[in-house]
CSV table of C-alpha atoms in Angstrom, one decimal:
chain,number,residue,atom,x,y,z
A,1,MET,CA,-18.1,49.5,10.3
A,2,SER,CA,-20.0,51.4,7.6
A,3,GLU,CA,-18.4,51.6,4.2
A,4,PHE,CA,-20.0,54.1,1.8
A,5,ARG,CA,-19.4,53.8,-1.9
A,6,GLY,CA,-21.1,54.8,-5.1
A,7,LYS,CA,-22.8,52.2,-7.3
A,8,THR,CA,-20.2,52.6,-10.0
A,9,ASP,CA,-17.7,50.9,-7.7
A,10,SER,CA,-20.0,47.9,-7.3
A,11,GLU,CA,-21.7,46.8,-10.4
A,12,SER,CA,-22.9,43.5,-9.0
A,13,ASP,CA,-24.7,45.3,-6.2
A,14,GLU,CA,-26.3,47.6,-8.7
A,15,ASP,CA,-27.6,44.7,-10.8
A,16,ASP,CA,-29.0,42.9,-7.7
A,17,ALA,CA,-30.8,46.1,-6.5
A,18,GLY,CA,-32.7,46.4,-9.8
A,19,ASN,CA,-33.6,49.6,-11.6
A,20,PHE,CA,-33.1,52.5,-9.3
A,21,ASP,CA,-32.5,56.2,-9.8
A,22,THR,CA,-28.7,56.4,-9.5
A,23,ALA,CA,-28.5,60.2,-9.6
A,24,MET,CA,-27.9,60.5,-5.8
A,25,SER,CA,-27.8,56.8,-4.8
A,26,THR,CA,-25.1,54.9,-3.0
A,27,ILE,CA,-24.9,51.5,-1.4
A,28,SER,CA,-23.5,51.4,2.1
A,29,ARG,CA,-22.2,48.3,3.8
A,30,HIS,CA,-22.6,47.8,7.6
A,31,ASP,CA,-20.5,45.1,9.3
A,32,PHE,CA,-21.5,43.2,12.4
A,33,GLY,CA,-19.0,41.0,14.3
A,34,ASP,CA,-15.5,40.0,13.4
A,35,GLU,CA,-13.7,36.7,12.7
A,36,SER,CA,-14.0,35.7,16.4
A,37,ASP,CA,-17.8,36.1,16.4
A,38,GLU,CA,-20.4,33.6,15.1
A,39,PRO,CA,-22.2,34.6,13.1
A,40,SER,CA,-20.6,37.7,11.5
A,41,PHE,CA,-22.1,39.3,8.4
A,42,SER,CA,-22.6,42.5,6.5
A,43,ILE,CA,-25.8,44.3,5.5
A,44,SER,CA,-25.9,46.4,2.3
A,45,ILE,CA,-28.3,49.4,2.2
A,46,ILE,CA,-29.4,51.3,-0.9
A,47,GLU,CA,-29.5,55.0,0.1
A,48,ASN,CA,-30.8,58.0,-1.8
A,49,MET,CA,-30.8,61.3,0.2
A,50,LYS,CA,-32.2,63.3,-2.8
A,51,ASP,CA,-35.6,61.7,-2.8
A,52,ASP,CA,-36.7,61.0,0.8
A,53,TYR,CA,-35.3,61.2,4.3
A,54,GLY,CA,-36.5,57.6,4.7
A,55,LEU,CA,-33.9,56.5,2.2
A,56,PHE,CA,-30.9,57.4,4.3
A,57,VAL,CA,-29.2,55.5,7.2
A,58,TRP,CA,-29.4,57.8,10.2
A,59,PRO,CA,-27.3,57.5,13.3
A,60,CYS,CA,-30.2,56.1,15.4
A,61,SER,CA,-30.6,53.3,12.9
A,62,VAL,CA,-26.9,52.4,13.2
A,63,ILE,CA,-27.1,52.4,17.0
A,64,LEU,CA,-30.2,50.3,17.1
A,65,ALA,CA,-28.8,47.8,14.6
A,66,GLU,CA,-25.7,47.4,16.7
A,67,TYR,CA,-27.8,46.8,19.8
A,68,VAL,CA,-29.8,44.1,18.0
A,69,TRP,CA,-26.5,42.5,17.1
A,70,GLN,CA,-25.2,42.6,20.6
A,71,GLN,CA,-28.5,41.3,22.0
A,72,ARG,CA,-28.7,38.6,19.3
A,73,TYR,CA,-29.6,35.8,21.7
A,74,ARG,CA,-33.0,37.5,22.1
A,75,PHE,CA,-33.7,37.7,18.4
A,76,SER,CA,-33.2,34.1,17.2
A,77,GLY,CA,-36.6,32.8,16.2
A,78,ALA,CA,-38.5,35.9,17.5
A,79,GLY,CA,-41.3,37.7,15.7
A,80,VAL,CA,-40.1,41.2,15.0
A,81,VAL,CA,-41.8,44.3,13.5
A,82,GLU,CA,-39.9,47.4,12.6
A,83,LEU,CA,-41.9,50.6,12.6
A,84,GLY,CA,-40.9,53.5,10.4
A,85,ALA,CA,-38.3,51.2,9.0
A,86,GLY,CA,-37.0,53.4,6.1
A,87,THR,CA,-33.7,51.8,5.0
A,88,SER,CA,-34.5,49.0,7.5
A,89,LEU,CA,-31.0,48.3,8.9
A,90,PRO,CA,-32.1,47.1,12.4
A,91,GLY,CA,-34.8,44.9,11.0
A,92,LEU,CA,-32.5,43.4,8.5
A,93,VAL,CA,-29.9,42.6,11.2
A,94,ALA,CA,-32.7,40.9,13.1
A,95,ALA,CA,-33.6,38.9,10.0
A,96,LYS,CA,-30.0,37.8,9.6
A,97,LEU,CA,-30.1,36.6,13.2
A,98,GLY,CA,-33.1,34.3,12.5
A,99,SER,CA,-36.0,36.6,13.4
A,100,ASP,CA,-39.3,36.5,11.5
A,101,VAL,CA,-39.3,40.1,10.5
A,102,THR,CA,-42.0,42.4,9.1
A,103,LEU,CA,-40.6,45.8,7.9
A,104,THR,CA,-43.2,48.6,7.9
A,105,ASP,CA,-43.3,52.3,6.9
A,106,ASP,CA,-46.1,54.8,6.1
A,107,SER,CA,-48.5,53.4,3.6
A,108,ASN,CA,-48.3,56.6,1.6
A,109,ARG,CA,-44.5,56.4,1.2
A,110,LEU,CA,-44.5,54.1,-1.8
A,111,GLU,CA,-40.9,54.8,-2.9
A,112,VAL,CA,-39.6,54.0,0.6
A,113,LEU,CA,-41.6,50.7,0.6
A,114,GLU,CA,-40.3,49.8,-2.8
A,115,ASN,CA,-36.7,50.5,-1.7
A,116,MET,CA,-37.3,48.3,1.4
A,117,LYS,CA,-38.1,45.4,-1.0
A,118,ARG,CA,-35.0,46.1,-3.1
A,119,VAL,CA,-32.8,46.1,0.0
A,120,CYS,CA,-34.3,42.7,1.1
A,121,GLU,CA,-33.5,41.3,-2.3
A,122,LEU,CA,-30.0,42.8,-2.3
A,123,ASN,CA,-29.3,41.0,1.0
A,124,LYS,CA,-31.2,37.8,0.0
A,125,LEU,CA,-33.6,38.1,2.9
A,126,LYS,CA,-37.3,37.2,2.8
A,127,SER,CA,-38.6,39.7,5.3
A,128,LYS,CA,-42.2,40.9,4.8
A,129,VAL,CA,-42.6,44.5,3.7
A,130,MET,CA,-45.9,46.3,4.3
A,131,GLY,CA,-47.4,49.8,4.6
A,132,LEU,CA,-48.5,50.7,8.2
A,133,THR,CA,-49.5,54.2,9.0
A,134,TRP,CA,-49.5,55.0,12.7
A,135,GLY,CA,-52.9,55.5,14.2
A,136,VAL,CA,-54.7,54.0,11.2
A,137,TRP,CA,-56.4,50.8,12.2
A,138,ASP,CA,-56.2,48.6,9.2
A,139,ALA,CA,-56.9,44.9,9.6
A,140,PRO,CA,-53.3,43.7,9.3
A,141,ILE,CA,-52.2,45.4,12.5
A,142,PHE,CA,-54.5,43.3,14.6
A,143,ASP,CA,-53.0,40.1,13.2
A,144,MET,CA,-49.4,41.1,14.1
A,145,CYS,CA,-48.1,39.6,17.3
A,146,PRO,CA,-44.4,40.5,17.5
A,147,LYS,CA,-42.2,39.6,20.4
A,148,ILE,CA,-40.0,42.6,19.7
A,149,ILE,CA,-41.0,46.0,18.1
A,150,LEU,CA,-38.1,48.1,16.7
A,151,GLY,CA,-38.2,51.8,16.0
A,152,ALA,CA,-35.1,53.9,15.0
A,153,ASP,CA,-35.5,57.7,15.1
A,154,VAL,CA,-39.3,57.4,15.1
A,155,PHE,CA,-39.7,60.4,17.5
A,156,TYR,CA,-38.8,63.1,14.9
A,157,ASP,CA,-42.2,64.8,14.5
A,158,ALA,CA,-44.1,65.6,17.7
A,159,ARG,CA,-47.4,65.7,15.8
A,160,ALA,CA,-47.1,62.0,15.2
A,161,PHE,CA,-46.1,60.9,18.7
A,162,ASP,CA,-49.6,60.1,19.9
A,163,ASP,CA,-50.4,58.0,16.8
A,164,LEU,CA,-47.0,56.2,17.2
A,165,PHE,CA,-47.7,55.4,20.9
A,166,ALA,CA,-51.2,54.2,20.0
A,167,THR,CA,-49.8,51.8,17.4
A,168,VAL,CA,-47.0,50.6,19.7
A,169,THR,CA,-49.6,50.0,22.5
A,170,CYS,CA,-51.8,48.0,20.1
A,171,LEU,CA,-48.9,45.8,19.1
A,172,LEU,CA,-47.7,45.3,22.7
A,173,GLU,CA,-51.3,44.3,23.7
A,174,ASN,CA,-51.4,41.8,20.8
A,175,SER,CA,-48.4,39.9,22.3
A,176,PRO,CA,-48.2,39.9,26.1
A,177,GLY,CA,-44.6,40.0,27.3
A,178,SER,CA,-43.4,41.9,24.2
A,179,VAL,CA,-41.1,44.9,24.1
A,180,PHE,CA,-40.6,48.1,22.1
A,181,ILE,CA,-36.9,48.9,21.6
A,182,THR,CA,-36.3,52.4,20.2
A,183,THR,CA,-33.4,54.8,19.7
A,184,TYR,CA,-34.1,58.5,19.5
A,185,HIS,CA,-32.4,61.9,19.7
A,186,ASN,CA,-33.0,63.5,23.0
A,187,ARG,CA,-34.7,66.6,21.6
A,188,SER,CA,-37.1,69.1,23.0
A,189,GLY,CA,-40.0,66.6,22.7
A,190,HIS,CA,-38.6,64.5,25.5
A,191,HIS,CA,-41.2,65.7,28.0
A,192,LEU,CA,-44.0,64.9,25.5
A,193,ILE,CA,-42.7,61.4,25.2
A,194,GLU,CA,-42.8,61.0,29.0
A,195,PHE,CA,-46.4,62.4,29.1
A,196,LEU,CA,-47.6,60.1,26.4
A,197,MET,CA,-46.0,57.0,28.0
A,198,VAL,CA,-48.1,57.8,31.1
A,199,LYS,CA,-51.2,58.4,28.9
A,200,TRP,CA,-50.8,55.0,27.2
A,201,ARG,CA,-49.8,53.3,30.5
A,202,LEU,CA,-46.4,52.3,29.2
A,203,LYS,CA,-43.2,52.1,31.2
A,204,CYS,CA,-39.5,52.3,30.3
A,205,VAL,CA,-37.6,49.3,31.7
A,206,LYS,CA,-34.1,50.2,30.3
A,207,LEU,CA,-32.6,53.5,29.2
A,208,LEU,CA,-29.1,53.7,27.8
A,209,ASP,CA,-26.8,56.3,26.3
A,210,GLY,CA,-26.7,55.1,22.6
A,211,PHE,CA,-22.9,55.5,22.5
A,212,SER,CA,-22.2,53.5,25.6
A,213,PHE,CA,-22.2,50.2,23.8
A,214,LEU,CA,-21.2,51.3,20.3
A,215,PRO,CA,-17.8,50.1,19.1
A,216,PRO,CA,-15.3,53.0,18.7
A,217,ASP,CA,-15.0,52.5,14.9
A,218,LYS,CA,-18.8,53.1,14.5
A,219,ALA,CA,-19.1,55.8,17.2
A,220,SER,CA,-16.3,57.9,15.5
A,221,GLY,CA,-18.5,58.6,12.5
A,222,LEU,CA,-21.7,59.6,14.4
A,223,SER,CA,-22.8,62.5,16.6
A,224,GLY,CA,-25.8,63.6,18.7
A,225,ASN,CA,-27.4,62.9,22.0
A,226,ILE,CA,-29.0,59.6,21.3
A,227,GLN,CA,-30.7,57.3,23.8
A,228,LEU,CA,-31.9,53.8,23.6
A,229,ALA,CA,-35.1,52.8,25.5
A,230,GLU,CA,-36.9,49.5,26.1
A,231,ILE,CA,-40.6,50.1,26.7
A,232,VAL,CA,-43.3,47.6,27.8
A,233,LEU,CA,-46.9,47.7,28.9
A,234,GLY,CA,-47.3,49.0,32.5
A,235,CYS,CA,-48.0,46.4,35.1
A,236,GLU,CA,-51.7,47.3,35.4
A,237,GLN,CA,-52.3,47.3,31.6
A,238,ALA,CA,-50.3,44.1,31.2
A,239,GLU,CA,-52.6,42.4,33.8
A,240,GLU,CA,-55.7,43.6,32.0
A,241,THR,CA,-54.5,42.4,28.7
A,242,SER,CA,-53.6,38.9,30.1
A,243,SER,CA,-57.0,38.7,31.8
A,244,SER,CA,-58.9,39.5,28.5
A,245,ILE,CA,-56.9,36.8,26.7
A,246,VAL,CA,-57.8,34.3,29.4
A,247,LYS,CA,-61.5,35.2,29.1
């Protein structure tokens, strides 16, 4: 369940979050599991809709975070990179489950990156935070070998789709057997996504209605046609990547 409240109702959270423009800010709490689950925990997120859309928890993020929780056996000890992380809810859930998490967002979005650091501190998590601009080939991307790549609502600007797929493909090639798990609104760009998957020789191995696994208490506050997809390298490309590593 997500509980939204202003900072004035939680002074301790405000102190932990550090100095932050409180004009339009709130701290939302997102719960995972209940008394019968092990582990169960909450993630607190600093949101500020006034400044940047990357500082708000969107429905795709809530759905992906819930999927990470339900698939928690896959995340214990796994290397995880979240692309376009924004408020970072899915990546922080993975970190709580024992993943080695790197949270990334556009290198030019300095306020978003700073907020990601604040949120890590607020939740007492030591996840790495770094700028990563899709389609820009800085050295750090070649050193990243995640087992799981996360991306919530990263398909919002069709002009960036190709750069996103280039980045995803690079990360998948860095770590054979890895997977990209993404949630997205089924908008008019759906056919472009399919085209680019063919271009980059990727394949979808799982496609779910985002609301099909969401608990009723969380689903009741969300809307939209949201899908979850698991995407991997196509067989031919995976074989080529494995061969190059062997050589």
